[in-house]
């Protein structure tokens, strides 16, 4: 994308910040507009009220509860990738003559531009600020949000605001929170953002990101898939299974991308063939082992366990709602009548074949319930 014929690569890459900050700018304008509407400015109320009435009917019909906090969380996730990629691309470097000296380092997308000198210094400083305040700090906040000591630290720093608490609850809502005899897995929300930051940080290596990004994506997706299938951090099992499939597909795409990058690099730089061949062999062994563990052991064992639970629940249901069968299975149970095949219930028709059985019963002390005998006649209406 070229803004003008003479635009340098650094300017073209920096222009992508407009795309990253555009949703945040719309969110800020929406917040200002809602504030003016709540304060009752006539022009704002006159324009907004018809749309508000229509949306209120739509929300009541669909059961949707509008939340400004959820909007902030959704827009932040949309901006996260674009801001991180643009910042890491601006900070990407390409060493000159295969030396790692800072004086010889060049900007990866423009070999005429010295690294962190001149215009690139200002752009790099802005990229570091974006990474610090919009990527790293929010990721650490969501990652450490479930811990009590972190909330005490926020209290000491006077940063425990209601908006931050609400955002933390929104991001960590789908995960188990430690109640109902479960572990607290709310840190998984921050772990996903941390893994995504690690993957996107591979853009800083310049040309070599075409291979490092697929490899890091495959490794991070594999670790997250194992964590999800073993610990099941989500509250609902369907979410755990869906997340596992997503991570497994992401790992497969990472492996495919690694192979394609290897083919591309081997044709352009043959001296890297042996090095990347070792990496791909290790990656192939990891993928094979993962497939065996997941499809051969973990999923098979999970299916067997679910079938066992289903059979056990059916047995409990039959035992609970079939008391006659349970009573016949008791050892101390004795039938009151004969159990012969030719027994007839009516003893008056066939009294000779009727075999009566007596069951020993416990004699209770009836003297406690015995009433004393009255020896005198009752005189009703007597005053004596």
Short mmCIF file of C-alpha atoms in Angstrom, two decimals:
data_model
loop_
_atom_site.label_atom_id
_atom_site.label_comp_id
_atom_site.label_asym_id
_atom_site.label_seq_id
_atom_site.Cartn_x
_atom_site.Cartn_y
_atom_site.Cartn_z
CA UNK A 1 0.00 0.00 0.00
CA UNK A 2 1.55 3.32 -1.08
CA UNK A 3 0.19 6.66 0.11
CA UNK A 4 2.39 8.57 -2.33
CA UNK A 5 5.14 7.55 -4.77
CA UNK A 6 7.88 8.81 -2.44
CA UNK A 7 6.53 7.32 0.80
CA UNK A 8 9.25 5.30 2.59
CA UNK A 9 8.50 1.79 3.91
CA UNK A 10 8.50 3.10 7.48
CA UNK A 11 5.70 5.53 6.63
CA UNK A 12 3.68 2.82 4.93
CA UNK A 13 3.96 0.51 7.93
CA UNK A 14 3.17 3.32 10.36
CA UNK A 15 -0.02 4.07 8.43
CA UNK A 16 -1.42 0.75 9.66
CA UNK A 17 -1.77 2.35 13.08
CA UNK A 18 -4.76 4.20 11.64
CA UNK A 19 -6.51 0.86 11.10
CA UNK A 20 -5.59 -0.29 14.60
CA UNK A 21 -6.71 2.86 16.40
CA UNK A 22 -9.82 3.45 14.31
CA UNK A 23 -12.14 1.17 16.39
CA UNK A 24 -10.79 2.71 19.59
CA UNK A 25 -11.51 6.17 18.22
CA UNK A 26 -15.09 5.16 17.40
CA UNK A 27 -15.46 3.77 20.91
CA UNK A 28 -14.23 7.04 22.40
CA UNK A 29 -16.69 9.04 20.29
CA UNK A 30 -19.49 6.68 21.36
CA UNK A 31 -18.59 7.19 25.02
CA UNK A 32 -18.67 10.99 24.60
CA UNK A 33 -22.02 10.80 22.78
CA UNK A 34 -23.58 8.59 25.49
CA UNK A 35 -22.32 10.97 28.17
CA UNK A 36 -23.92 13.94 26.42
CA UNK A 37 -27.16 11.97 25.98
CA UNK A 38 -27.28 11.10 29.68
CA UNK A 39 -26.73 14.74 30.64
CA UNK A 40 -29.72 15.74 28.53
CA UNK A 41 -28.32 17.93 25.77
CA UNK A 42 -31.31 18.71 23.55
CA UNK A 43 -29.68 18.31 20.16
CA UNK A 44 -28.09 14.99 21.15
CA UNK A 45 -31.35 13.70 22.67
CA UNK A 46 -33.36 14.79 19.61
CA UNK A 47 -31.05 12.85 17.26
CA UNK A 48 -30.50 9.79 19.47
CA UNK A 49 -33.96 9.14 20.94
CA UNK A 50 -35.54 7.50 17.81
CA UNK A 51 -32.57 5.16 17.42
CA UNK A 52 -32.63 4.44 21.14
CA UNK A 53 -36.30 3.45 21.01
CA UNK A 54 -35.75 1.16 18.02
CA UNK A 55 -32.74 -0.50 19.61
CA UNK A 56 -34.60 -0.90 22.92
CA UNK A 57 -37.34 -2.84 21.12
CA UNK A 58 -34.75 -4.95 19.36
CA UNK A 59 -32.95 -5.70 22.65
CA UNK A 60 -36.22 -6.64 24.37
CA UNK A 61 -37.20 -8.97 21.50
CA UNK A 62 -33.83 -10.73 21.31
CA UNK A 63 -33.05 -10.74 25.03
CA UNK A 64 -29.71 -8.99 24.48
CA UNK A 65 -28.42 -6.91 27.38
CA UNK A 66 -26.32 -4.02 26.03
CA UNK A 67 -23.13 -3.38 27.98
CA UNK A 68 -20.52 -0.73 27.32
CA UNK A 69 -17.95 -2.87 29.15
CA UNK A 70 -18.50 -5.76 26.74
CA UNK A 71 -18.10 -3.34 23.84
CA UNK A 72 -14.74 -2.19 25.20
CA UNK A 73 -13.55 -5.80 25.57
CA UNK A 74 -14.67 -6.77 22.06
CA UNK A 75 -13.07 -3.76 20.39
CA UNK A 76 -9.84 -4.28 22.33
CA UNK A 77 -9.59 -7.86 21.04
CA UNK A 78 -10.17 -6.59 17.48
CA UNK A 79 -7.41 -3.97 17.82
CA UNK A 80 -4.96 -6.20 19.69
CA UNK A 81 -3.53 -8.07 16.70
CA UNK A 82 -3.23 -5.07 14.38
CA UNK A 83 -1.51 -2.86 16.96
CA UNK A 84 0.90 -5.62 18.00
CA UNK A 85 1.83 -6.55 14.41
CA UNK A 86 2.42 -2.94 13.38
CA UNK A 87 4.55 -2.21 16.45
CA UNK A 88 6.72 -5.30 16.04
CA UNK A 89 7.18 -4.59 12.33
CA UNK A 90 8.44 -1.09 13.13
CA UNK A 91 10.88 -2.59 15.65
CA UNK A 92 12.10 -5.30 13.25
CA UNK A 93 15.80 -5.26 12.45
CA UNK A 94 18.16 -6.76 9.88
CA UNK A 95 21.85 -6.93 10.86
CA UNK A 96 24.31 -5.80 8.22
CA UNK A 97 26.94 -8.30 7.05
CA UNK A 98 25.61 -10.89 9.53
CA UNK A 99 26.93 -8.92 12.52
CA UNK A 100 24.79 -8.11 15.53
CA UNK A 101 26.42 -4.81 16.38
CA UNK A 102 23.96 -2.02 17.06
CA UNK A 103 25.84 0.40 14.79
CA UNK A 104 25.53 -1.97 11.84
CA UNK A 105 21.86 -2.80 12.39
CA UNK A 106 19.37 -1.68 9.76
CA UNK A 107 15.63 -1.42 9.62
CA UNK A 108 14.34 -4.67 8.21
CA UNK A 109 12.02 -3.15 5.59
CA UNK A 110 14.44 -0.42 4.47
CA UNK A 111 18.15 -1.24 4.39
CA UNK A 112 18.96 2.44 3.90
CA UNK A 113 17.41 3.34 7.26
CA UNK A 114 19.61 2.93 10.35
CA UNK A 115 17.97 1.18 13.26
CA UNK A 116 16.60 3.60 15.90
CA UNK A 117 18.18 6.63 14.29
CA UNK A 118 16.45 9.65 12.84
CA UNK A 119 12.82 9.09 11.90
CA UNK A 120 12.97 5.45 12.90
CA UNK A 121 13.92 6.45 16.44
CA UNK A 122 10.69 8.41 16.89
CA UNK A 123 8.60 5.67 15.28
CA UNK A 124 10.30 3.00 17.39
CA UNK A 125 9.71 4.96 20.59
CA UNK A 126 6.00 5.29 19.74
CA UNK A 127 5.85 1.55 18.95
CA UNK A 128 7.35 0.74 22.36
CA UNK A 129 4.74 2.92 24.08
CA UNK A 130 1.94 1.17 22.19
CA UNK A 131 3.31 -2.25 23.13
CA UNK A 132 3.74 -1.25 26.76
CA UNK A 133 0.39 0.41 27.45
CA UNK A 134 -1.92 -1.41 25.00
CA UNK A 135 -0.40 -4.89 24.77
CA UNK A 136 1.87 -5.83 27.68
CA UNK A 137 0.14 -4.12 30.62
CA UNK A 138 -3.43 -5.26 29.70
CA UNK A 139 -2.13 -8.80 29.14
CA UNK A 140 -0.44 -8.85 32.54
CA UNK A 141 -3.54 -7.36 34.17
CA UNK A 142 -5.82 -10.08 32.78
CA UNK A 143 -3.23 -12.77 33.56
CA UNK A 144 -2.85 -11.71 37.21
CA UNK A 145 -6.46 -10.68 37.78
CA UNK A 146 -7.58 -13.87 39.64
CA UNK A 147 -4.92 -13.54 42.36
CA UNK A 148 -5.76 -11.75 45.62
CA UNK A 149 -2.31 -10.26 46.10
CA UNK A 150 -2.70 -8.49 42.76
CA UNK A 151 -5.89 -6.80 43.95
CA UNK A 152 -4.09 -5.70 47.11
CA UNK A 153 -1.36 -4.23 44.92
CA UNK A 154 -3.99 -2.33 42.93
CA UNK A 155 -5.41 -0.98 46.18
CA UNK A 156 -1.98 0.23 47.25
CA UNK A 157 -1.48 1.95 43.88
CA UNK A 158 -5.04 3.37 43.94
CA UNK A 159 -5.77 1.66 40.61
CA UNK A 160 -8.64 -0.54 41.73
CA UNK A 161 -11.30 1.17 39.63
CA UNK A 162 -14.76 -0.16 38.87
CA UNK A 163 -14.15 -0.10 35.12
CA UNK A 164 -10.99 -2.21 35.45
CA UNK A 165 -12.78 -4.70 37.70
CA UNK A 166 -15.66 -4.96 35.23
CA UNK A 167 -13.27 -5.52 32.32
CA UNK A 168 -11.47 -8.23 34.27
CA UNK A 169 -14.79 -9.97 34.96
CA UNK A 170 -15.74 -9.78 31.28
CA UNK A 171 -12.50 -11.35 30.05
CA UNK A 172 -12.44 -14.08 32.74
CA UNK A 173 -16.18 -14.82 32.80
CA UNK A 174 -16.25 -18.09 30.76
CA UNK A 175 -13.61 -19.79 32.94
CA UNK A 176 -13.99 -21.65 36.23
CA UNK A 177 -13.57 -19.28 39.16
CA UNK A 178 -12.69 -21.73 41.93
CA UNK A 179 -16.20 -22.33 43.28
CA UNK A 180 -18.04 -25.68 43.33
CA UNK A 181 -14.86 -27.61 44.27
CA UNK A 182 -12.94 -26.50 41.15
CA UNK A 183 -9.66 -24.74 40.59
CA UNK A 184 -9.44 -21.11 39.53
CA UNK A 185 -8.58 -21.05 35.82
CA UNK A 186 -9.37 -17.40 35.12
CA UNK A 187 -5.73 -16.74 34.33
CA UNK A 188 -6.26 -18.62 31.05
CA UNK A 189 -7.68 -15.46 29.45
CA UNK A 190 -4.38 -13.67 29.98
CA UNK A 191 -2.48 -16.77 28.93
CA UNK A 192 -4.14 -16.67 25.50
CA UNK A 193 -3.14 -13.03 25.04
CA UNK A 194 0.39 -13.83 26.21
CA UNK A 195 0.70 -16.66 23.69
CA UNK A 196 -0.58 -14.38 20.94
CA UNK A 197 1.96 -11.72 21.92
CA UNK A 198 4.77 -14.28 21.75
CA UNK A 199 3.66 -15.39 18.28
CA UNK A 200 3.36 -11.85 16.93
CA UNK A 201 6.69 -10.82 18.45
CA UNK A 202 8.43 -12.96 15.81
CA UNK A 203 7.93 -10.07 13.36
CA UNK A 204 10.85 -8.37 15.09
CA UNK A 205 13.29 -10.79 13.41
CA UNK A 206 12.66 -9.29 10.00
CA UNK A 207 12.98 -11.72 7.09
CA UNK A 208 13.07 -14.78 9.32
CA UNK A 209 9.54 -14.27 10.63
CA UNK A 210 8.18 -16.32 7.71
CA UNK A 211 9.53 -19.40 9.47
CA UNK A 212 9.58 -18.39 13.15
CA UNK A 213 5.90 -17.39 13.26
CA UNK A 214 4.51 -20.77 12.03
CA UNK A 215 6.83 -22.67 14.39
CA UNK A 216 5.88 -20.54 17.41
CA UNK A 217 2.21 -20.81 16.44
CA UNK A 218 2.42 -24.60 16.29
CA UNK A 219 4.22 -24.83 19.64
CA UNK A 220 1.92 -22.41 21.50
CA UNK A 221 -1.21 -24.01 20.04
CA UNK A 222 0.05 -27.45 21.05
CA UNK A 223 0.67 -26.35 24.65
CA UNK A 224 -2.72 -24.63 24.91
CA UNK A 225 -4.50 -27.65 23.41
CA UNK A 226 -2.89 -29.97 25.96
CA UNK A 227 -3.81 -27.61 28.83
CA UNK A 228 -7.43 -27.35 27.65
CA UNK A 229 -7.97 -31.08 27.12
CA UNK A 230 -6.41 -32.03 30.47
CA UNK A 231 -7.56 -29.31 32.87
CA UNK A 232 -10.79 -28.22 31.09
CA UNK A 233 -10.70 -24.60 32.29
CA UNK A 234 -14.06 -23.55 30.82
CA UNK A 235 -17.27 -23.90 32.80
CA UNK A 236 -19.01 -25.88 30.03
CA UNK A 237 -17.50 -28.97 28.44
CA UNK A 238 -18.70 -27.98 24.98
CA UNK A 239 -16.51 -24.88 25.22
CA UNK A 240 -13.53 -26.99 26.25
CA UNK A 241 -13.99 -29.32 23.30
CA UNK A 242 -14.49 -26.44 20.84
CA UNK A 243 -11.39 -24.66 22.14
CA UNK A 244 -9.36 -27.84 21.82
CA UNK A 245 -10.43 -28.23 18.19
CA UNK A 246 -9.53 -24.61 17.46
CA UNK A 247 -6.08 -25.01 19.01
CA UNK A 248 -5.52 -28.26 17.14
CA UNK A 249 -6.47 -26.67 13.81
CA UNK A 250 -4.22 -23.72 14.59
CA UNK A 251 -1.36 -26.12 15.29
CA UNK A 252 -2.01 -27.86 11.96
CA UNK A 253 -1.90 -24.54 10.11
CA UNK A 254 1.34 -23.72 11.90
CA UNK A 255 2.90 -26.98 10.77
CA UNK A 256 1.75 -26.45 7.18
CA UNK A 257 3.10 -22.91 7.22
CA UNK A 258 6.44 -24.17 8.55
CA UNK A 259 6.75 -26.62 5.66
CA UNK A 260 5.89 -23.95 3.10
CA UNK A 261 8.39 -21.54 4.65
CA UNK A 262 11.05 -24.22 4.61
CA UNK A 263 10.49 -24.83 0.90
CA UNK A 264 10.66 -21.11 0.17
CA UNK A 265 13.82 -20.53 2.20
CA UNK A 266 15.54 -23.63 0.82
CA UNK A 267 15.12 -22.30 -2.72
CA UNK A 268 16.29 -18.77 -1.86
CA UNK A 269 19.01 -19.63 0.69
CA UNK A 270 20.36 -23.18 0.22
CA UNK A 271 22.84 -22.93 3.10
CA UNK A 272 19.90 -22.93 5.57
CA UNK A 273 18.61 -26.30 4.38
CA UNK A 274 20.37 -28.49 6.96
CA UNK A 275 19.44 -26.20 9.83
CA UNK A 276 15.76 -26.06 8.98
CA UNK A 277 15.66 -29.74 8.11
CA UNK A 278 16.55 -30.53 11.73
CA UNK A 279 13.83 -28.16 12.95
CA UNK A 280 11.22 -29.75 10.69
CA UNK A 281 12.22 -33.27 11.77
CA UNK A 282 11.79 -32.26 15.42
CA UNK A 283 8.47 -30.61 14.58
CA UNK A 284 7.31 -33.73 12.73
CA UNK A 285 8.18 -35.90 15.73
CA UNK A 286 6.27 -33.55 18.02
CA UNK A 287 3.21 -33.61 15.74
CA UNK A 288 3.28 -37.43 15.50
CA UNK A 289 3.59 -37.78 19.26
CA UNK A 290 0.78 -35.30 19.76
CA UNK A 291 -1.54 -37.15 17.40
CA UNK A 292 -0.82 -40.42 19.18
CA UNK A 293 -1.40 -38.91 22.62
CA UNK A 294 -4.53 -37.01 21.63
CA UNK A 295 -6.31 -39.48 19.36
CA UNK A 296 -4.82 -42.69 20.69
CA UNK A 297 -4.88 -42.14 24.45
CA UNK A 298 -6.58 -38.95 25.61
CA UNK A 299 -9.68 -38.93 23.39
CA UNK A 300 -10.06 -42.71 23.57
CA UNK A 301 -9.82 -42.65 27.35
CA UNK A 302 -12.25 -39.74 27.50
CA UNK A 303 -14.81 -41.63 25.38
CA UNK A 304 -14.46 -44.73 27.54
CA UNK A 305 -14.89 -42.64 30.67
CA UNK A 306 -18.03 -40.97 29.31
CA UNK A 307 -19.52 -44.36 28.33
CA UNK A 308 -18.76 -45.66 31.83
CA UNK A 309 -20.46 -42.63 33.39
CA UNK A 310 -23.50 -43.13 31.15
CA UNK A 311 -23.82 -46.81 32.09
CA UNK A 312 -23.40 -45.98 35.76
CA UNK A 313 -26.05 -43.26 35.62
CA UNK A 314 -28.47 -45.63 33.86
CA UNK A 315 -27.89 -48.24 36.56
CA UNK A 316 -28.56 -45.68 39.29
CA UNK A 317 -31.71 -44.52 37.55
CA UNK A 318 -33.02 -48.09 37.27
CA UNK A 319 -32.15 -48.78 40.89
CA UNK A 320 -33.89 -45.63 42.08
CA UNK A 321 -37.11 -45.96 40.06
CA UNK A 322 -37.54 -49.76 40.24
CA UNK A 323 -37.97 -50.51 43.98
CA UNK A 324 -39.63 -53.90 43.41
CA UNK A 325 -36.54 -55.30 41.73
CA UNK A 326 -34.37 -53.90 44.47
CA UNK A 327 -36.51 -55.43 47.16
CA UNK A 328 -36.33 -58.87 45.52
CA UNK A 329 -32.56 -58.65 45.49
CA UNK A 330 -32.30 -58.14 49.25
CA UNK A 331 -31.04 -61.14 51.17
CA UNK A 332 -33.29 -60.73 54.21
CA UNK A 333 -36.47 -60.46 52.21
CA UNK A 334 -38.97 -63.32 52.64
CA UNK A 335 -42.18 -63.60 50.68
CA UNK A 336 -45.40 -63.94 52.64
CA UNK A 337 -46.86 -66.55 50.30
CA UNK A 338 -45.55 -69.56 48.46
CA UNK A 339 -43.39 -69.07 45.40
CA UNK A 340 -44.36 -72.28 43.57
CA UNK A 341 -45.20 -72.14 39.89
CA UNK A 342 -48.68 -73.61 40.37
CA UNK A 343 -49.65 -71.38 43.30
CA UNK A 344 -53.13 -69.83 43.14
CA UNK A 345 -53.80 -66.62 45.00
CA UNK A 346 -57.31 -67.54 46.08
CA UNK A 347 -56.97 -70.04 48.91
CA UNK A 348 -60.71 -70.62 48.97
CA UNK A 349 -60.61 -72.31 45.56
CA UNK A 350 -57.58 -74.51 46.26
CA UNK A 351 -56.87 -74.52 50.01
CA UNK A 352 -54.64 -77.63 49.92
CA UNK A 353 -52.03 -76.06 47.62
CA UNK A 354 -51.88 -72.87 49.63
CA UNK A 355 -48.65 -72.89 51.63
CA UNK A 356 -48.69 -70.13 54.15
CA UNK A 357 -45.43 -68.83 55.49
CA UNK A 358 -45.02 -66.83 58.61
CA UNK A 359 -42.42 -64.16 59.06
CA UNK A 360 -41.09 -63.53 62.48
CA UNK A 361 -41.97 -60.05 63.67
CA UNK A 362 -40.90 -57.98 66.64
CA UNK A 363 -43.27 -57.79 69.57
CA UNK A 364 -43.50 -54.23 70.72
CA UNK A 365 -44.27 -53.32 74.29
CA UNK A 366 -47.92 -52.40 74.26
CA UNK A 367 -48.08 -51.54 77.95
CA UNK A 368 -46.93 -48.01 77.17
CA UNK A 369 -49.98 -47.43 75.02
CA UNK A 370 -52.39 -49.11 77.45
CA UNK A 371 -54.87 -46.67 79.01
CA UNK A 372 -55.77 -46.96 82.74
CA UNK A 373 -59.20 -48.42 83.52
CA UNK A 374 -61.61 -45.92 84.95
CA UNK A 375 -63.14 -47.24 88.20
CA UNK A 376 -65.54 -44.39 88.82
CA UNK A 377 -68.34 -43.10 86.71
CA UNK A 378 -67.99 -39.76 85.14
CA UNK A 379 -70.35 -37.12 86.50
CA UNK A 380 -71.00 -34.52 83.89
CA UNK A 381 -72.06 -31.13 85.15
CA UNK A 382 -71.00 -31.81 88.74
CA UNK A 383 -69.30 -29.05 90.69
CA UNK A 384 -67.65 -31.42 93.23
#
